[in-house]
Amino acid sequence: MNTIPYEASFDFAKAMDTQDPLQEHRSEFYFPQHDGKDCLYFCGNSLGLQPKSTQSYIERELEHWRTHGVEGHFRGDHPWMHYHKYLQPQSADVVGAQESEVVVMNTLTVNLHLLMVTFYRPTKDRFKIIMEAGAFPSDQYAVESQVKWHGLNPDEAIVEIAPRAGEETLRTEDILEIIEQHGQETALVLFGGVNYYTGQFFDLQAITEVGHHVGAYVGFDLAHAAGNVLLKLHDWNVDFATWCSYKYLNAGPGGPSGVFIHDRHGNNPALLRFAGWWGHDETNRFLMRKGFIPMTGAAGWQLSNAQIFSFAAHRASLDIFAQATMPALRKKSEQLTGYLEFLLEKLNQNEHRFHIITPKNPAERGCQLSVLTDEHGKQLFDYLSTNGVICDWREPNVIRFAPVPLYNCFQDVWELTQLLQSFSN
Ligand SMILES: *Cc1c(COP(=O)(O)O)cnc(C)c1O
């Protein structure tokens, strides 16, 4: 919980920045420009900023290709043949996993499908998928099409958990109760980690426990959680998870996706999956023989050889995370988002204009605050845009602000709220 006595002043924000142990990382990123100045960038939940190091990571691989052609697979410090392995230690740290439990491959929605191929195997008695209502559309489409692919009716097979009337976010007790209710018929619980719209961080450990208690698999889409909140996927006993790398993980547009598969599944070669040569036992891969023998761990779910340029960009950013460390980022994140909340509530004192739908409890949110606006919301958003703020607008009337601890600072938050104040004047 936050114990900092916040003050609504520029001097306070500046002092917080001066004592921020992560402040040096801000200068490792490029900021979009507005009127010759850095934008106030609050959109790292949508697309993280470009690390200045990304270019050299990609250029190194271009050079490697230029110099070695196909031999690049086996030569140099980072032979392409093993490229996915160079992302494993840092990815494991970001999501709280063993190295063997993670692998970077494909893109997020593709991986959701691949994971459901393994972990959604409906039977006559157990066929339901439980998810949060208002999940990201791609997840809804993926789940619905999987259900239909198995010849089932989405209206019967998909259970969506919605907030209570008059509430914006889910209560953990309701989630757990509904999973219990449908328990006997549930094949899979598939939840977001942090909901993209409300910013609510679900209790993944409790959801996993109750899901297992009723005999279902439990998986998470961590697109808005990876690099944002502290995760302990291994200890929480999560069955599987997947995330993208271009939001909080700054790997650039369309960047690759990460996958987590708990070791108790990763070490089970009998588990059904869609296979490809890169998931095949690497010691025999180039014998090109018939008969798929999976690698142990999440690596056994790989299909294709690594997409070197996008993986290189991902490495650039993961190396920054390895220096900053998730616990330090999370600590700053709670303070920074708490400060934004404090200043918004201050603006509300005169005239109630901003209704924050993201939970108040820091344990139930990441860095993002979703603000429900009044009827002038769209004008406010446009006003912010013309004044160099990059945030985003979600229909019907929500503005999402994500102060990202890796490159945002307290002065950014202060300046944003000064603009919000001037709009009302
Ligand atoms: C961003 C996001 C996606 C996007 O999927 P892609 O396959 O990477 O285009 C999917 N699901 C969630 C929850 C997201 O936040």
PDB file of N, CA, C and O and ligand atoms in Angstrom, residues 45-46 107-112 132 135-140 191-196 221-225 242-247 254-257 400, ligand 1:
ATOM      1  N   ASN A  45       0.648   0.899 -22.515  1.00  0.00           N
ATOM      2  CA  ASN A  45      -0.223  -0.291 -22.430  1.00  0.00           C
ATOM      3  C   ASN A  45      -0.671  -0.744 -23.809  1.00  0.00           C
ATOM      4  O   ASN A  45      -1.182  -1.844 -23.967  1.00  0.00           O
ATOM      5  N   SER A  46      -0.482   0.129 -24.804  1.00  0.00           N
ATOM      6  CA  SER A  46      -0.906  -0.184 -26.159  1.00  0.00           C
ATOM      7  C   SER A  46       0.297  -0.514 -27.033  1.00  0.00           C
ATOM      8  O   SER A  46       0.335  -1.534 -27.704  1.00  0.00           O
ATOM      9  N   THR A 107       2.674 -15.104 -32.522  1.00  0.00           N
ATOM     10  CA  THR A 107       2.045 -13.905 -31.954  1.00  0.00           C
ATOM     11  C   THR A 107       0.937 -14.349 -31.004  1.00  0.00           C
ATOM     12  O   THR A 107       0.590 -15.529 -30.957  1.00  0.00           O
ATOM     13  N   LEU A 108       0.395 -13.385 -30.285  1.00  0.00           N
ATOM     14  CA  LEU A 108      -0.458 -13.726 -29.143  1.00  0.00           C
ATOM     15  C   LEU A 108      -1.691 -14.561 -29.498  1.00  0.00           C
ATOM     16  O   LEU A 108      -1.939 -15.607 -28.910  1.00  0.00           O
ATOM     17  N   THR A 109      -2.483 -14.090 -30.453  1.00  0.00           N
ATOM     18  CA  THR A 109      -3.730 -14.800 -30.734  1.00  0.00           C
ATOM     19  C   THR A 109      -3.442 -16.190 -31.296  1.00  0.00           C
ATOM     20  O   THR A 109      -4.142 -17.165 -30.982  1.00  0.00           O
ATOM     21  N   VAL A 110      -2.386 -16.286 -32.097  1.00  0.00           N
ATOM     22  CA  VAL A 110      -1.963 -17.597 -32.604  1.00  0.00           C
ATOM     23  C   VAL A 110      -1.671 -18.526 -31.422  1.00  0.00           C
ATOM     24  O   VAL A 110      -2.111 -19.683 -31.391  1.00  0.00           O
ATOM     25  N   ASN A 111      -0.960 -18.008 -30.441  1.00  0.00           N
ATOM     26  CA  ASN A 111      -0.603 -18.851 -29.294  1.00  0.00           C
ATOM     27  C   ASN A 111      -1.817 -19.212 -28.436  1.00  0.00           C
ATOM     28  O   ASN A 111      -1.882 -20.305 -27.877  1.00  0.00           O
ATOM     29  N   LEU A 112      -2.777 -18.293 -28.341  1.00  0.00           N
ATOM     30  CA  LEU A 112      -4.006 -18.639 -27.622  1.00  0.00           C
ATOM     31  C   LEU A 112      -4.640 -19.877 -28.252  1.00  0.00           C
ATOM     32  O   LEU A 112      -5.062 -20.809 -27.567  1.00  0.00           O
ATOM     33  N   GLU A 132     -13.739 -13.828 -18.431  1.00  0.00           N
ATOM     34  CA  GLU A 132     -14.349 -12.580 -17.968  1.00  0.00           C
ATOM     35  C   GLU A 132     -15.167 -11.967 -19.096  1.00  0.00           C
ATOM     36  O   GLU A 132     -14.766 -12.038 -20.262  1.00  0.00           O
ATOM     37  N   ALA A 135     -13.776  -9.369 -22.288  1.00  0.00           N
ATOM     38  CA  ALA A 135     -12.378  -9.680 -22.599  1.00  0.00           C
ATOM     39  C   ALA A 135     -12.017  -9.014 -23.928  1.00  0.00           C
ATOM     40  O   ALA A 135     -12.894  -8.662 -24.720  1.00  0.00           O
ATOM     41  N   PHE A 136     -10.746  -8.852 -24.159  1.00  0.00           N
ATOM     42  CA  PHE A 136     -10.261  -8.281 -25.420  1.00  0.00           C
ATOM     43  C   PHE A 136     -10.894  -9.056 -26.592  1.00  0.00           C
ATOM     44  O   PHE A 136     -10.966 -10.277 -26.556  1.00  0.00           O
ATOM     45  N   PRO A 137     -11.369  -8.337 -27.626  1.00  0.00           N
ATOM     46  CA  PRO A 137     -12.118  -9.004 -28.697  1.00  0.00           C
ATOM     47  C   PRO A 137     -11.397 -10.212 -29.306  1.00  0.00           C
ATOM     48  O   PRO A 137     -12.029 -11.235 -29.577  1.00  0.00           O
ATOM     49  N   SER A 138     -10.095 -10.110 -29.513  1.00  0.00           N
ATOM     50  CA  SER A 138      -9.390 -11.224 -30.140  1.00  0.00           C
ATOM     51  C   SER A 138      -9.551 -12.502 -29.304  1.00  0.00           C
ATOM     52  O   SER A 138      -9.709 -13.598 -29.850  1.00  0.00           O
ATOM     53  N   ASP A 139      -9.540 -12.348 -27.992  1.00  0.00           N
ATOM     54  CA  ASP A 139      -9.709 -13.512 -27.111  1.00  0.00           C
ATOM     55  C   ASP A 139     -11.125 -14.069 -27.243  1.00  0.00           C
ATOM     56  O   ASP A 139     -11.325 -15.285 -27.268  1.00  0.00           O
ATOM     57  N   GLN A 140     -12.097 -13.169 -27.330  1.00  0.00           N
ATOM     58  CA  GLN A 140     -13.487 -13.624 -27.501  1.00  0.00           C
ATOM     59  C   GLN A 140     -13.633 -14.405 -28.800  1.00  0.00           C
ATOM     60  O   GLN A 140     -14.261 -15.465 -28.835  1.00  0.00           O
ATOM     61  N   PHE A 191      -8.726 -16.583 -18.404  1.00  0.00           N
ATOM     62  CA  PHE A 191      -8.953 -15.205 -17.974  1.00  0.00           C
ATOM     63  C   PHE A 191      -7.846 -14.295 -18.468  1.00  0.00           C
ATOM     64  O   PHE A 191      -6.735 -14.742 -18.760  1.00  0.00           O
ATOM     65  N   GLY A 192      -8.154 -12.992 -18.545  1.00  0.00           N
ATOM     66  CA  GLY A 192      -7.086 -12.013 -18.718  1.00  0.00           C
ATOM     67  C   GLY A 192      -6.336 -11.896 -17.394  1.00  0.00           C
ATOM     68  O   GLY A 192      -6.844 -12.296 -16.345  1.00  0.00           O
ATOM     69  N   GLY A 193      -5.119 -11.369 -17.446  1.00  0.00           N
ATOM     70  CA  GLY A 193      -4.392 -11.088 -16.213  1.00  0.00           C
ATOM     71  C   GLY A 193      -4.812  -9.725 -15.696  1.00  0.00           C
ATOM     72  O   GLY A 193      -5.300  -9.559 -14.579  1.00  0.00           O
ATOM     73  N   VAL A 194      -4.631  -8.716 -16.542  1.00  0.00           N
ATOM     74  CA  VAL A 194      -5.115  -7.364 -16.289  1.00  0.00           C
ATOM     75  C   VAL A 194      -6.082  -7.062 -17.422  1.00  0.00           C
ATOM     76  O   VAL A 194      -5.724  -7.199 -18.590  1.00  0.00           O
ATOM     77  N   ASN A 195      -7.306  -6.692 -17.096  1.00  0.00           N
ATOM     78  CA  ASN A 195      -8.281  -6.398 -18.143  1.00  0.00           C
ATOM     79  C   ASN A 195      -7.890  -5.127 -18.899  1.00  0.00           C
ATOM     80  O   ASN A 195      -7.591  -4.103 -18.284  1.00  0.00           O
ATOM     81  N   TYR A 196      -7.917  -5.203 -20.220  1.00  0.00           N
ATOM     82  CA  TYR A 196      -7.407  -4.076 -21.030  1.00  0.00           C
ATOM     83  C   TYR A 196      -8.252  -2.811 -20.863  1.00  0.00           C
ATOM     84  O   TYR A 196      -7.750  -1.702 -21.008  1.00  0.00           O
ATOM     85  N   ASP A 221      -4.373 -14.882 -20.331  1.00  0.00           N
ATOM     86  CA  ASP A 221      -3.839 -13.989 -21.353  1.00  0.00           C
ATOM     87  C   ASP A 221      -3.221 -12.804 -20.617  1.00  0.00           C
ATOM     88  O   ASP A 221      -3.931 -11.999 -20.013  1.00  0.00           O
ATOM     89  N   LEU A 222      -1.913 -12.710 -20.678  1.00  0.00           N
ATOM     90  CA  LEU A 222      -1.195 -11.708 -19.876  1.00  0.00           C
ATOM     91  C   LEU A 222      -0.728 -10.513 -20.704  1.00  0.00           C
ATOM     92  O   LEU A 222       0.246  -9.850 -20.353  1.00  0.00           O
ATOM     93  N   ALA A 223      -1.443 -10.223 -21.803  1.00  0.00           N
ATOM     94  CA  ALA A 223      -1.049  -9.108 -22.679  1.00  0.00           C
ATOM     95  C   ALA A 223      -0.838  -7.816 -21.882  1.00  0.00           C
ATOM     96  O   ALA A 223       0.120  -7.083 -22.112  1.00  0.00           O
ATOM     97  N   HIS A 224      -1.739  -7.551 -20.931  1.00  0.00           N
ATOM     98  CA  HIS A 224      -1.644  -6.310 -20.152  1.00  0.00           C
ATOM     99  C   HIS A 224      -1.008  -6.516 -18.773  1.00  0.00           C
ATOM    100  O   HIS A 224      -0.998  -5.603 -17.950  1.00  0.00           O
ATOM    101  N   ALA A 225      -0.521  -7.711 -18.547  1.00  0.00           N
ATOM    102  CA  ALA A 225       0.072  -8.008 -17.236  1.00  0.00           C
ATOM    103  C   ALA A 225       1.592  -8.176 -17.326  1.00  0.00           C
ATOM    104  O   ALA A 225       2.321  -7.745 -16.425  1.00  0.00           O
ATOM    105  N   THR A 242      -0.068 -16.841 -21.985  1.00  0.00           N
ATOM    106  CA  THR A 242       0.588 -16.253 -23.142  1.00  0.00           C
ATOM    107  C   THR A 242       0.448 -14.738 -23.075  1.00  0.00           C
ATOM    108  O   THR A 242      -0.425 -14.213 -22.384  1.00  0.00           O
ATOM    109  N   TRP A 243       1.324 -14.027 -23.739  1.00  0.00           N
ATOM    110  CA  TRP A 243       1.318 -12.559 -23.688  1.00  0.00           C
ATOM    111  C   TRP A 243       1.954 -12.030 -24.960  1.00  0.00           C
ATOM    112  O   TRP A 243       2.526 -12.805 -25.735  1.00  0.00           O
ATOM    113  N   CYS A 244       1.834 -10.735 -25.182  1.00  0.00           N
ATOM    114  CA  CYS A 244       2.500 -10.133 -26.332  1.00  0.00           C
ATOM    115  C   CYS A 244       3.668  -9.308 -25.815  1.00  0.00           C
ATOM    116  O   CYS A 244       3.765  -9.018 -24.629  1.00  0.00           O
ATOM    117  N   SER A 245       4.541  -8.894 -26.718  1.00  0.00           N
ATOM    118  CA  SER A 245       5.759  -8.210 -26.281  1.00  0.00           C
ATOM    119  C   SER A 245       5.767  -6.729 -26.642  1.00  0.00           C
ATOM    120  O   SER A 245       6.714  -6.033 -26.338  1.00  0.00           O
ATOM    121  N   TYR A 246       4.708  -6.278 -27.326  1.00  0.00           N
ATOM    122  CA  TYR A 246       4.774  -4.897 -27.843  1.00  0.00           C
ATOM    123  C   TYR A 246       4.095  -3.882 -26.932  1.00  0.00           C
ATOM    124  O   TYR A 246       4.173  -2.695 -27.182  1.00  0.00           O
ATOM    125  N   LYS A 247       3.417  -4.339 -25.872  1.00  0.00           N
ATOM    126  CA  LYS A 247       2.785  -3.393 -24.944  1.00  0.00           C
ATOM    127  C   LYS A 247       3.832  -2.995 -23.896  1.00  0.00           C
ATOM    128  O   LYS A 247       4.759  -2.275 -24.223  1.00  0.00           O
ATOM    129  N   GLY A 254       3.653  -5.405 -33.532  1.00  0.00           N
ATOM    130  CA  GLY A 254       3.543  -6.782 -34.005  1.00  0.00           C
ATOM    131  C   GLY A 254       4.596  -7.707 -33.427  1.00  0.00           C
ATOM    132  O   GLY A 254       4.794  -8.814 -33.931  1.00  0.00           O
ATOM    133  N   GLY A 255       5.261  -7.279 -32.376  1.00  0.00           N
ATOM    134  CA  GLY A 255       6.330  -8.081 -31.762  1.00  0.00           C
ATOM    135  C   GLY A 255       5.858  -9.477 -31.365  1.00  0.00           C
ATOM    136  O   GLY A 255       4.656  -9.742 -31.292  1.00  0.00           O
ATOM    137  N   PRO A 256       6.804 -10.365 -31.117  1.00  0.00           N
ATOM    138  CA  PRO A 256       6.445 -11.768 -30.877  1.00  0.00           C
ATOM    139  C   PRO A 256       5.787 -11.976 -29.519  1.00  0.00           C
ATOM    140  O   PRO A 256       5.802 -11.106 -28.660  1.00  0.00           O
ATOM    141  N   SER A 257       5.248 -13.146 -29.347  1.00  0.00           N
ATOM    142  CA  SER A 257       4.500 -13.467 -28.133  1.00  0.00           C
ATOM    143  C   SER A 257       5.303 -14.424 -27.265  1.00  0.00           C
ATOM    144  O   SER A 257       6.135 -15.186 -27.756  1.00  0.00           O
ATOM    145  N   ARG A 400      -7.823   5.959 -21.185  1.00  0.00           N
ATOM    146  CA  ARG A 400      -6.885   5.129 -20.421  1.00  0.00           C
ATOM    147  C   ARG A 400      -5.541   5.846 -20.340  1.00  0.00           C
ATOM    148  O   ARG A 400      -5.002   6.297 -21.353  1.00  0.00           O
TER     149      ARG A 400
HETATM  150  C1  LIG B   1      -3.328  -6.627 -27.154  1.00  0.00           C
HETATM  151  C2  LIG B   1      -4.121  -7.839 -26.911  1.00  0.00           C
HETATM  152  C3  LIG B   1      -4.285  -8.821 -27.913  1.00  0.00           C
HETATM  153  C4  LIG B   1      -3.721  -8.631 -29.294  1.00  0.00           C
HETATM  154  O1  LIG B   1      -3.473  -9.852 -29.930  1.00  0.00           O
HETATM  155  P1  LIG B   1      -2.419  -9.997 -31.115  1.00  0.00           P
HETATM  156  O2  LIG B   1      -2.571 -11.402 -31.522  1.00  0.00           O
HETATM  157  O3  LIG B   1      -1.065  -9.666 -30.553  1.00  0.00           O
HETATM  158  O4  LIG B   1      -2.782  -9.023 -32.193  1.00  0.00           O
HETATM  159  C5  LIG B   1      -5.009  -9.955 -27.597  1.00  0.00           C
HETATM  160  N1  LIG B   1      -5.534 -10.128 -26.349  1.00  0.00           N
HETATM  161  C6  LIG B   1      -5.385  -9.199 -25.374  1.00  0.00           C
HETATM  162  C7  LIG B   1      -5.977  -9.431 -24.023  1.00  0.00           C
HETATM  163  C8  LIG B   1      -4.690  -8.025 -25.628  1.00  0.00           C
HETATM  164  O5  LIG B   1      -4.580  -7.102 -24.677  1.00  0.00           O
END
